[in-house]
Amino acid sequence: MTRFLIAASALAIAASAAQAGDQIRITGSGTVYPFTAAVAEAFGKATGKKTPVVEATGSGPGIKLFCAGAGDDTVDFADASRAMKKDELDTCTKNGVKEVVQLTIGYDGIALANAKAGPAVAVTKQQLFLAMAKQVPDKDGKLVDNPYKMWSDIDASLPKANIVILSHPATSGTRSSIEDQILKPGAESIASLKDLEGKDAKAFEVEFKTLRSDGAFVEAGENDNAIVQKLEADPNSFALFGFSNVALNGSKIKAAKIEGEAPTMESVASGKYKVSRPLFVYAKKDHLASTPDMAAFIAEYMSAKAIGPEGYLVDKGLIPLPADKLKAEIENAKAMKALTADQLK
Amino acid sequence: MPDIVLTAQQQRTRKRNLTEKRFRRLCFAAIAVTAVFLAFLVMNLGIKAVPAFTSSAMPLTINVEPDKVDSTAIASGDFPGMVKDAIAKLMPKVESRADRKKLYQLLSGSVADEVQHRVMADPSLVGKDVTLQATLSADADMFLKGQQTSTTKFAGTAPLSLAADGEAFKISAQGHGFKAGEIVLTPTGALRVTETSAEGAKAEALVAPDETGAVAAGQWQSLQFSDGEDSRRTSDLEAVWLQRFTDQGKIQSMFDKALFTNGDSRAPEQAGLRGAFIGSLFTILVTLLTALPLGVAAALYLEEFAPKNRFTDLIEVNINNLAAVPSIIFGLLGLAMFLNFFGLPRSSSLVGGLVLALLVLPTIIIASRAALRSVPPSIKEAALGVGASHQQAVFHHVMPLAVPGILTGTILGIARALGETAPLLMIGMIAFIADVPGRITDAATVLPVQVYLWSTLPEAAFRSRTSAAIIILMIVLLCFNALAIFLRNKFERRW
């Protein structure tokens, strides 16, 4: 028994030494995961090489792992549903990752969805802000705890139903897009808050980012399928999450109009539907030499076959880039131009 | 008076009996509530999982055209193109590129892969026909199973009058009220009702019909859907094609082998549990090989050899404490120790197994100590009395009697490890891994992680896959527990 154990552990360690570096490893956003996994599978089938391992850790932790170092045992790509931040790139550089290439693969809209059986609504960003923020200005512009219980309290055109909005937790990339694209413009559209932004930007940020905790806004986790099921169970609840969920569950849920425009594949792609965000994949250029499959994987991902308007990712709910941007991105992927700090916020 | 004494006594007895009865009823209610919860869970899972165990397929003959594949470089052949041609042949009047693509997407992507496999295995097939059972895509499969929308079918019992009206058609049939969105299938064409009025309906052509005038009763049928075209994954035209194939008797429902023989995939109809099952097996094997010897040795030392002092008391308290530590902590420990310090491969079942071994070690030590303690001291004393050394007494006499208890504890610990996901997050085992692992150092995932990953995917077909995976995981756990009971009964000895 003892001898067997020693032999087994020796074998395991010997085998592990030979393994590093030959398989592509990807970490990052749960929103981009379904797309990257599909490309990984297609790549594995087409080339007969090992299928890349795709982890769904969330954008932030994924980028952290990506930037942990440049060694063979670190990941090759990071998926992100938001752009990399400047200080994240700094960490990368500090840890020895010299060159990072940013690949934009497409868009994802953020939709306000409810059950098919629920009311059809059209909202503005300001109304969404008023429905979700912990504190809202009263008629004198003084901040008070959110008094709106029902949608109809905010605007008579909205349904007479309690406000319930489900969404992702604060760490998610989806949530930061909601903050940037719905809550911030919604808050800015109110004169007294616009003044506050001019006077005290910090306080303004706290104001629009702090959401109510009285049950009207619910952090429902990152599992979008579970959210879809909750919407079905309660026709009066709404969810703010990725449009691809609506596209793939059209028989169960529907999307509301935001600022007069309903999200569809076309309206998001053309930019008519304003609440959308680009999705990114970051590649570690330093690994091109040690992981030879990387170039082929990038070629598979950044091709019209995958991310073009007829590509297989579009069938999975990705909203394709417009034609000229697509061409530019494919060119950029071929050139592998490294990201610089001034391209980021 | 004796009468009064009796009454007081009787009252007390009655009261006691009543309390007793109430207590029993409460206990029974507790069991009943638990049973209802369990029955609800199992039934809910069962109902949801049923669609995952069957898949739809149709026979398809594919001509392996020599101009699409070079027999010297088979892997680069255009196999999807061949499958596209093959299915287009079955459905005349499909000409536009977009429609041909849609028709092809009724089939699973695995069809082209299978043709490629067969041709690679037997290159002489180039230029010949290959016939196989072509699996349908998950969307088509869900539609046929009524999971996308509920379809109501009407057989045309009265003649259908059909008159061209410019681009559109005017249709009417006695005794049948058409609804907007309804689809009418004639022998050669298909129409979608756009407007309805008292005397008939207006319809547009999905597939232009050859016949005009009238279609005899029994020659036409119509379909009504509970959801509009824009909220279904399967469009009206695709529904027409699927109905045609069904009418031709081509579509068969068969047991879904892919669920058991494939690794993970992003296409629901191709996604299987084999990778996760093998990953679980490797992981558990590593856990068992590490935790069992370590745990038993630790228990033996603490129980039989260690002096009883402050230090061993401290160790004991710590072990009991460790058993209650949340499992994610072990994941963090594994990340710091096995990945960052020893540099073992991320996502591998080796690291997963080691982390889970740390997790179950306290359980095994505690169970083993209890088992060793339950062996009557007389047995060890007798062995020592006839001159056996302490080691001999322990290994020859105490251990064999403690084995059933040790095994039961170990198996229950392993069953817990088999159901863990949280500690695996930190070491990268919550990942899309399509390849079935072949070594313990290969990237792998485990059954409960597969359940979690499938449950987060947006495709509706993954929902039934998730339930099926849960049921399979529960069966595996049930087998483990049954094994524990079997071993205990077989080796148990009573004094």
PDB file of N, CA and C in Angstrom, chain B residues 204-284:
ATOM      1  N   GLU B 204     -50.882  34.463 -46.364  1.00  0.00           N
ATOM      2  CA  GLU B 204     -49.709  34.660 -47.210  1.00  0.00           C
ATOM      3  C   GLU B 204     -48.996  33.325 -47.349  1.00  0.00           C
ATOM      4  N   ALA B 205     -48.237  33.211 -48.420  1.00  0.00           N
ATOM      5  CA  ALA B 205     -47.590  31.927 -48.672  1.00  0.00           C
ATOM      6  C   ALA B 205     -46.262  31.852 -47.933  1.00  0.00           C
ATOM      7  N   LEU B 206     -46.056  30.789 -47.148  1.00  0.00           N
ATOM      8  CA  LEU B 206     -44.725  30.499 -46.598  1.00  0.00           C
ATOM      9  C   LEU B 206     -43.970  29.659 -47.608  1.00  0.00           C
ATOM     10  N   VAL B 207     -44.683  28.672 -48.159  1.00  0.00           N
ATOM     11  CA  VAL B 207     -44.176  27.874 -49.273  1.00  0.00           C
ATOM     12  C   VAL B 207     -45.287  27.927 -50.310  1.00  0.00           C
ATOM     13  N   ALA B 208     -44.996  28.476 -51.508  1.00  0.00           N
ATOM     14  CA  ALA B 208     -46.047  28.693 -52.493  1.00  0.00           C
ATOM     15  C   ALA B 208     -46.692  27.361 -52.886  1.00  0.00           C
ATOM     16  N   PRO B 209     -48.029  27.243 -52.739  1.00  0.00           N
ATOM     17  CA  PRO B 209     -48.692  25.986 -53.121  1.00  0.00           C
ATOM     18  C   PRO B 209     -48.883  25.901 -54.638  1.00  0.00           C
ATOM     19  N   ASP B 210     -48.833  24.684 -55.176  1.00  0.00           N
ATOM     20  CA  ASP B 210     -49.080  24.490 -56.611  1.00  0.00           C
ATOM     21  C   ASP B 210     -50.564  24.432 -56.905  1.00  0.00           C
ATOM     22  N   GLU B 211     -51.324  23.971 -55.898  1.00  0.00           N
ATOM     23  CA  GLU B 211     -52.735  23.771 -56.193  1.00  0.00           C
ATOM     24  C   GLU B 211     -53.506  25.073 -56.059  1.00  0.00           C
ATOM     25  N   THR B 212     -54.558  25.215 -56.865  1.00  0.00           N
ATOM     26  CA  THR B 212     -55.481  26.347 -56.737  1.00  0.00           C
ATOM     27  C   THR B 212     -56.882  25.763 -56.736  1.00  0.00           C
ATOM     28  N   GLY B 213     -57.832  26.589 -56.397  1.00  0.00           N
ATOM     29  CA  GLY B 213     -59.213  26.114 -56.374  1.00  0.00           C
ATOM     30  C   GLY B 213     -59.524  25.467 -55.053  1.00  0.00           C
ATOM     31  N   ALA B 214     -59.500  24.163 -55.029  1.00  0.00           N
ATOM     32  CA  ALA B 214     -59.905  23.516 -53.781  1.00  0.00           C
ATOM     33  C   ALA B 214     -58.939  22.393 -53.416  1.00  0.00           C
ATOM     34  N   VAL B 215     -58.829  22.159 -52.120  1.00  0.00           N
ATOM     35  CA  VAL B 215     -58.055  21.029 -51.617  1.00  0.00           C
ATOM     36  C   VAL B 215     -59.052  20.123 -50.898  1.00  0.00           C
ATOM     37  N   ALA B 216     -59.020  18.848 -51.258  1.00  0.00           N
ATOM     38  CA  ALA B 216     -60.021  17.915 -50.728  1.00  0.00           C
ATOM     39  C   ALA B 216     -59.870  17.764 -49.214  1.00  0.00           C
ATOM     40  N   ALA B 217     -60.969  17.376 -48.592  1.00  0.00           N
ATOM     41  CA  ALA B 217     -60.933  17.126 -47.160  1.00  0.00           C
ATOM     42  C   ALA B 217     -59.926  16.017 -46.877  1.00  0.00           C
ATOM     43  N   GLY B 218     -59.219  16.147 -45.773  1.00  0.00           N
ATOM     44  CA  GLY B 218     -58.220  15.127 -45.420  1.00  0.00           C
ATOM     45  C   GLY B 218     -56.883  15.361 -46.091  1.00  0.00           C
ATOM     46  N   GLN B 219     -56.831  16.274 -47.063  1.00  0.00           N
ATOM     47  CA  GLN B 219     -55.577  16.548 -47.756  1.00  0.00           C
ATOM     48  C   GLN B 219     -54.840  17.733 -47.135  1.00  0.00           C
ATOM     49  N   TRP B 220     -55.510  18.450 -46.265  1.00  0.00           N
ATOM     50  CA  TRP B 220     -54.854  19.608 -45.654  1.00  0.00           C
ATOM     51  C   TRP B 220     -55.006  19.555 -44.138  1.00  0.00           C
ATOM     52  N   GLN B 221     -54.170  20.297 -43.493  1.00  0.00           N
ATOM     53  CA  GLN B 221     -54.242  20.378 -42.038  1.00  0.00           C
ATOM     54  C   GLN B 221     -53.798  21.775 -41.610  1.00  0.00           C
ATOM     55  N   SER B 222     -54.066  22.108 -40.372  1.00  0.00           N
ATOM     56  CA  SER B 222     -53.595  23.417 -39.926  1.00  0.00           C
ATOM     57  C   SER B 222     -53.070  23.326 -38.499  1.00  0.00           C
ATOM     58  N   LEU B 223     -52.175  24.261 -38.185  1.00  0.00           N
ATOM     59  CA  LEU B 223     -51.530  24.285 -36.875  1.00  0.00           C
ATOM     60  C   LEU B 223     -51.755  25.638 -36.221  1.00  0.00           C
ATOM     61  N   GLN B 224     -52.124  25.613 -34.942  1.00  0.00           N
ATOM     62  CA  GLN B 224     -52.202  26.858 -34.187  1.00  0.00           C
ATOM     63  C   GLN B 224     -51.202  26.781 -33.036  1.00  0.00           C
ATOM     64  N   PHE B 225     -50.511  27.895 -32.793  1.00  0.00           N
ATOM     65  CA  PHE B 225     -49.507  27.920 -31.732  1.00  0.00           C
ATOM     66  C   PHE B 225     -49.950  28.860 -30.626  1.00  0.00           C
ATOM     67  N   SER B 226     -49.546  28.547 -29.399  1.00  0.00           N
ATOM     68  CA  SER B 226     -49.945  29.417 -28.287  1.00  0.00           C
ATOM     69  C   SER B 226     -49.060  30.658 -28.196  1.00  0.00           C
ATOM     70  N   ASP B 227     -47.913  30.659 -28.861  1.00  0.00           N
ATOM     71  CA  ASP B 227     -47.032  31.837 -28.825  1.00  0.00           C
ATOM     72  C   ASP B 227     -46.803  32.345 -30.246  1.00  0.00           C
ATOM     73  N   GLY B 228     -46.708  33.655 -30.373  1.00  0.00           N
ATOM     74  CA  GLY B 228     -46.459  34.253 -31.674  1.00  0.00           C
ATOM     75  C   GLY B 228     -45.068  33.899 -32.190  1.00  0.00           C
ATOM     76  N   GLU B 229     -44.861  34.075 -33.498  1.00  0.00           N
ATOM     77  CA  GLU B 229     -43.601  33.650 -34.110  1.00  0.00           C
ATOM     78  C   GLU B 229     -42.403  34.346 -33.479  1.00  0.00           C
ATOM     79  N   ASP B 230     -42.575  35.634 -33.113  1.00  0.00           N
ATOM     80  CA  ASP B 230     -41.416  36.381 -32.609  1.00  0.00           C
ATOM     81  C   ASP B 230     -40.986  35.932 -31.224  1.00  0.00           C
ATOM     82  N   SER B 231     -41.836  35.177 -30.517  1.00  0.00           N
ATOM     83  CA  SER B 231     -41.408  34.738 -29.191  1.00  0.00           C
ATOM     84  C   SER B 231     -41.095  33.246 -29.160  1.00  0.00           C
ATOM     85  N   ARG B 232     -40.884  32.680 -30.328  1.00  0.00           N
ATOM     86  CA  ARG B 232     -40.469  31.277 -30.381  1.00  0.00           C
ATOM     87  C   ARG B 232     -39.088  31.203 -31.007  1.00  0.00           C
ATOM     88  N   ARG B 233     -38.325  30.160 -30.667  1.00  0.00           N
ATOM     89  CA  ARG B 233     -37.050  29.951 -31.345  1.00  0.00           C
ATOM     90  C   ARG B 233     -37.280  29.326 -32.709  1.00  0.00           C
ATOM     91  N   THR B 234     -38.373  28.581 -32.852  1.00  0.00           N
ATOM     92  CA  THR B 234     -38.660  27.905 -34.111  1.00  0.00           C
ATOM     93  C   THR B 234     -39.656  28.753 -34.898  1.00  0.00           C
ATOM     94  N   SER B 235     -39.255  29.199 -36.096  1.00  0.00           N
ATOM     95  CA  SER B 235     -40.118  30.073 -36.882  1.00  0.00           C
ATOM     96  C   SER B 235     -41.225  29.242 -37.527  1.00  0.00           C
ATOM     97  N   ASP B 236     -42.208  29.948 -38.121  1.00  0.00           N
ATOM     98  CA  ASP B 236     -43.319  29.258 -38.770  1.00  0.00           C
ATOM     99  C   ASP B 236     -42.824  28.326 -39.874  1.00  0.00           C
ATOM    100  N   LEU B 237     -41.857  28.820 -40.655  1.00  0.00           N
ATOM    101  CA  LEU B 237     -41.367  28.008 -41.763  1.00  0.00           C
ATOM    102  C   LEU B 237     -40.719  26.726 -41.237  1.00  0.00           C
ATOM    103  N   GLU B 238     -39.933  26.865 -40.165  1.00  0.00           N
ATOM    104  CA  GLU B 238     -39.293  25.677 -39.584  1.00  0.00           C
ATOM    105  C   GLU B 238     -40.342  24.719 -39.029  1.00  0.00           C
ATOM    106  N   ALA B 239     -41.411  25.296 -38.449  1.00  0.00           N
ATOM    107  CA  ALA B 239     -42.486  24.449 -37.935  1.00  0.00           C
ATOM    108  C   ALA B 239     -43.119  23.654 -39.074  1.00  0.00           C
ATOM    109  N   VAL B 240     -43.273  24.325 -40.244  1.00  0.00           N
ATOM    110  CA  VAL B 240     -43.835  23.635 -41.416  1.00  0.00           C
ATOM    111  C   VAL B 240     -42.938  22.473 -41.817  1.00  0.00           C
ATOM    112  N   TRP B 241     -41.632  22.724 -41.878  1.00  0.00           N
ATOM    113  CA  TRP B 241     -40.700  21.658 -42.266  1.00  0.00           C
ATOM    114  C   TRP B 241     -40.782  20.480 -41.288  1.00  0.00           C
ATOM    115  N   LEU B 242     -40.778  20.808 -39.997  1.00  0.00           N
ATOM    116  CA  LEU B 242     -40.817  19.737 -39.000  1.00  0.00           C
ATOM    117  C   LEU B 242     -42.116  18.939 -39.116  1.00  0.00           C
ATOM    118  N   GLN B 243     -43.244  19.664 -39.396  1.00  0.00           N
ATOM    119  CA  GLN B 243     -44.516  18.968 -39.547  1.00  0.00           C
ATOM    120  C   GLN B 243     -44.457  18.041 -40.759  1.00  0.00           C
ATOM    121  N   ARG B 244     -43.838  18.505 -41.840  1.00  0.00           N
ATOM    122  CA  ARG B 244     -43.706  17.684 -43.052  1.00  0.00           C
ATOM    123  C   ARG B 244     -42.908  16.411 -42.742  1.00  0.00           C
ATOM    124  N   PHE B 245     -41.774  16.596 -42.061  1.00  0.00           N
ATOM    125  CA  PHE B 245     -40.941  15.420 -41.744  1.00  0.00           C
ATOM    126  C   PHE B 245     -41.713  14.460 -40.844  1.00  0.00           C
ATOM    127  N   THR B 246     -42.491  15.032 -39.885  1.00  0.00           N
ATOM    128  CA  THR B 246     -43.272  14.172 -38.992  1.00  0.00           C
ATOM    129  C   THR B 246     -44.315  13.397 -39.798  1.00  0.00           C
ATOM    130  N   ASP B 247     -45.004  14.101 -40.729  1.00  0.00           N
ATOM    131  CA  ASP B 247     -46.026  13.447 -41.540  1.00  0.00           C
ATOM    132  C   ASP B 247     -45.435  12.339 -42.393  1.00  0.00           C
ATOM    133  N   GLN B 248     -44.196  12.539 -42.838  1.00  0.00           N
ATOM    134  CA  GLN B 248     -43.546  11.508 -43.642  1.00  0.00           C
ATOM    135  C   GLN B 248     -43.069  10.344 -42.766  1.00  0.00           C
ATOM    136  N   GLY B 249     -43.287  10.438 -41.476  1.00  0.00           N
ATOM    137  CA  GLY B 249     -42.903   9.339 -40.582  1.00  0.00           C
ATOM    138  C   GLY B 249     -41.412   9.249 -40.354  1.00  0.00           C
ATOM    139  N   LYS B 250     -40.677  10.349 -40.670  1.00  0.00           N
ATOM    140  CA  LYS B 250     -39.218  10.282 -40.579  1.00  0.00           C
ATOM    141  C   LYS B 250     -38.728  10.461 -39.157  1.00  0.00           C
ATOM    142  N   ILE B 251     -39.417  11.321 -38.409  1.00  0.00           N
ATOM    143  CA  ILE B 251     -38.851  11.711 -37.114  1.00  0.00           C
ATOM    144  C   ILE B 251     -39.128  10.665 -36.051  1.00  0.00           C
ATOM    145  N   GLN B 252     -38.074  10.223 -35.427  1.00  0.00           N
ATOM    146  CA  GLN B 252     -38.199   9.237 -34.359  1.00  0.00           C
ATOM    147  C   GLN B 252     -37.650   9.807 -33.079  1.00  0.00           C
ATOM    148  N   SER B 253     -38.266   9.385 -31.986  1.00  0.00           N
ATOM    149  CA  SER B 253     -37.763   9.785 -30.693  1.00  0.00           C
ATOM    150  C   SER B 253     -36.990   8.604 -30.140  1.00  0.00           C
ATOM    151  N   MET B 254     -35.746   8.834 -29.758  1.00  0.00           N
ATOM    152  CA  MET B 254     -34.975   7.723 -29.217  1.00  0.00           C
ATOM    153  C   MET B 254     -34.274   8.120 -27.917  1.00  0.00           C
ATOM    154  N   PHE B 255     -33.781   7.102 -27.227  1.00  0.00           N
ATOM    155  CA  PHE B 255     -33.068   7.324 -25.985  1.00  0.00           C
ATOM    156  C   PHE B 255     -31.843   8.181 -26.268  1.00  0.00           C
ATOM    157  N   ASP B 256     -31.613   9.196 -25.437  1.00  0.00           N
ATOM    158  CA  ASP B 256     -30.529  10.136 -25.704  1.00  0.00           C
ATOM    159  C   ASP B 256     -29.212   9.616 -25.127  1.00  0.00           C
ATOM    160  N   LYS B 257     -28.461   8.937 -26.006  1.00  0.00           N
ATOM    161  CA  LYS B 257     -27.185   8.375 -25.539  1.00  0.00           C
ATOM    162  C   LYS B 257     -26.172   9.465 -25.243  1.00  0.00           C
ATOM    163  N   ALA B 258     -26.286  10.572 -25.999  1.00  0.00           N
ATOM    164  CA  ALA B 258     -25.289  11.644 -25.880  1.00  0.00           C
ATOM    165  C   ALA B 258     -25.155  12.132 -24.444  1.00  0.00           C
ATOM    166  N   LEU B 259     -26.252  12.096 -23.689  1.00  0.00           N
ATOM    167  CA  LEU B 259     -26.226  12.557 -22.298  1.00  0.00           C
ATOM    168  C   LEU B 259     -25.213  11.755 -21.480  1.00  0.00           C
ATOM    169  N   PHE B 260     -24.971  10.517 -21.869  1.00  0.00           N
ATOM    170  CA  PHE B 260     -24.066   9.670 -21.098  1.00  0.00           C
ATOM    171  C   PHE B 260     -22.699   9.485 -21.748  1.00  0.00           C
ATOM    172  N   THR B 261     -22.633   9.634 -23.087  1.00  0.00           N
ATOM    173  CA  THR B 261     -21.370   9.307 -23.764  1.00  0.00           C
ATOM    174  C   THR B 261     -20.545  10.529 -24.125  1.00  0.00           C
ATOM    175  N   ASN B 262     -21.148  11.730 -24.102  1.00  0.00           N
ATOM    176  CA  ASN B 262     -20.402  12.921 -24.522  1.00  0.00           C
ATOM    177  C   ASN B 262     -19.829  13.679 -23.334  1.00  0.00           C
ATOM    178  N   GLY B 263     -18.820  14.518 -23.638  1.00  0.00           N
ATOM    179  CA  GLY B 263     -18.358  15.495 -22.664  1.00  0.00           C
ATOM    180  C   GLY B 263     -19.274  16.704 -22.744  1.00  0.00           C
ATOM    181  N   ASP B 264     -18.893  17.777 -22.085  1.00  0.00           N
ATOM    182  CA  ASP B 264     -19.712  18.982 -22.086  1.00  0.00           C
ATOM    183  C   ASP B 264     -19.705  19.614 -23.470  1.00  0.00           C
ATOM    184  N   SER B 265     -20.768  20.333 -23.776  1.00  0.00           N
ATOM    185  CA  SER B 265     -20.847  21.033 -25.043  1.00  0.00           C
ATOM    186  C   SER B 265     -21.734  22.244 -24.872  1.00  0.00           C
ATOM    187  N   ARG B 266     -21.581  23.243 -25.750  1.00  0.00           N
ATOM    188  CA  ARG B 266     -22.457  24.404 -25.687  1.00  0.00           C
ATOM    189  C   ARG B 266     -23.748  24.153 -26.446  1.00  0.00           C
ATOM    190  N   ALA B 267     -23.792  23.081 -27.255  1.00  0.00           N
ATOM    191  CA  ALA B 267     -25.025  22.721 -27.946  1.00  0.00           C
ATOM    192  C   ALA B 267     -25.770  21.736 -27.050  1.00  0.00           C
ATOM    193  N   PRO B 268     -26.981  22.092 -26.574  1.00  0.00           N
ATOM    194  CA  PRO B 268     -27.637  21.251 -25.569  1.00  0.00           C
ATOM    195  C   PRO B 268     -27.774  19.794 -25.991  1.00  0.00           C
ATOM    196  N   GLU B 269     -28.060  19.548 -27.268  1.00  0.00           N
ATOM    197  CA  GLU B 269     -28.314  18.162 -27.660  1.00  0.00           C
ATOM    198  C   GLU B 269     -27.016  17.344 -27.689  1.00  0.00           C
ATOM    199  N   GLN B 270     -25.871  18.020 -27.668  1.00  0.00           N
ATOM    200  CA  GLN B 270     -24.600  17.289 -27.673  1.00  0.00           C
ATOM    201  C   GLN B 270     -23.940  17.237 -26.299  1.00  0.00           C
ATOM    202  N   ALA B 271     -24.525  17.957 -25.350  1.00  0.00           N
ATOM    203  CA  ALA B 271     -23.878  18.045 -24.039  1.00  0.00           C
ATOM    204  C   ALA B 271     -24.132  16.779 -23.235  1.00  0.00           C
ATOM    205  N   GLY B 272     -23.069  16.240 -22.664  1.00  0.00           N
ATOM    206  CA  GLY B 272     -23.196  15.000 -21.905  1.00  0.00           C
ATOM    207  C   GLY B 272     -22.448  15.066 -20.595  1.00  0.00           C
ATOM    208  N   LEU B 273     -22.609  14.015 -19.817  1.00  0.00           N
ATOM    209  CA  LEU B 273     -22.056  14.006 -18.461  1.00  0.00           C
ATOM    210  C   LEU B 273     -20.795  13.168 -18.341  1.00  0.00           C
ATOM    211  N   ARG B 274     -20.324  12.587 -19.448  1.00  0.00           N
ATOM    212  CA  ARG B 274     -19.222  11.649 -19.307  1.00  0.00           C
ATOM    213  C   ARG B 274     -17.985  12.324 -18.727  1.00  0.00           C
ATOM    214  N   GLY B 275     -17.662  13.533 -19.243  1.00  0.00           N
ATOM    215  CA  GLY B 275     -16.492  14.247 -18.743  1.00  0.00           C
ATOM    216  C   GLY B 275     -16.590  14.483 -17.245  1.00  0.00           C
ATOM    217  N   ALA B 276     -17.771  14.953 -16.813  1.00  0.00           N
ATOM    218  CA  ALA B 276     -17.953  15.258 -15.388  1.00  0.00           C
ATOM    219  C   ALA B 276     -17.918  13.977 -14.565  1.00  0.00           C
ATOM    220  N   PHE B 277     -18.452  12.891 -15.119  1.00  0.00           N
ATOM    221  CA  PHE B 277     -18.480  11.629 -14.380  1.00  0.00           C
ATOM    222  C   PHE B 277     -17.063  11.105 -14.170  1.00  0.00           C
ATOM    223  N   ILE B 278     -16.271  11.114 -15.251  1.00  0.00           N
ATOM    224  CA  ILE B 278     -14.881  10.645 -15.135  1.00  0.00           C
ATOM    225  C   ILE B 278     -14.110  11.570 -14.195  1.00  0.00           C
ATOM    226  N   GLY B 279     -14.370  12.887 -14.333  1.00  0.00           N
ATOM    227  CA  GLY B 279     -13.714  13.857 -13.458  1.00  0.00           C
ATOM    228  C   GLY B 279     -14.037  13.572 -11.995  1.00  0.00           C
ATOM    229  N   SER B 280     -15.310  13.290 -11.708  1.00  0.00           N
ATOM    230  CA  SER B 280     -15.728  12.963 -10.347  1.00  0.00           C
ATOM    231  C   SER B 280     -15.009  11.704  -9.870  1.00  0.00           C
ATOM    232  N   LEU B 281     -14.931  10.727 -10.753  1.00  0.00           N
ATOM    233  CA  LEU B 281     -14.296   9.451 -10.403  1.00  0.00           C
ATOM    234  C   LEU B 281     -12.837   9.672 -10.023  1.00  0.00           C
ATOM    235  N   PHE B 282     -12.092  10.403 -10.873  1.00  0.00           N
ATOM    236  CA  PHE B 282     -10.673  10.690 -10.607  1.00  0.00           C
ATOM    237  C   PHE B 282     -10.521  11.451  -9.291  1.00  0.00           C
ATOM    238  N   THR B 283     -11.369  12.480  -9.143  1.00  0.00           N
ATOM    239  CA  THR B 283     -11.269  13.330  -7.966  1.00  0.00           C
ATOM    240  C   THR B 283     -11.492  12.508  -6.695  1.00  0.00           C
ATOM    241  N   ILE B 284     -12.537  11.690  -6.723  1.00  0.00           N
ATOM    242  CA  ILE B 284     -12.889  10.903  -5.550  1.00  0.00           C
ATOM    243  C   ILE B 284     -11.796   9.879  -5.253  1.00  0.00           C
TER     244      ILE B 284
END
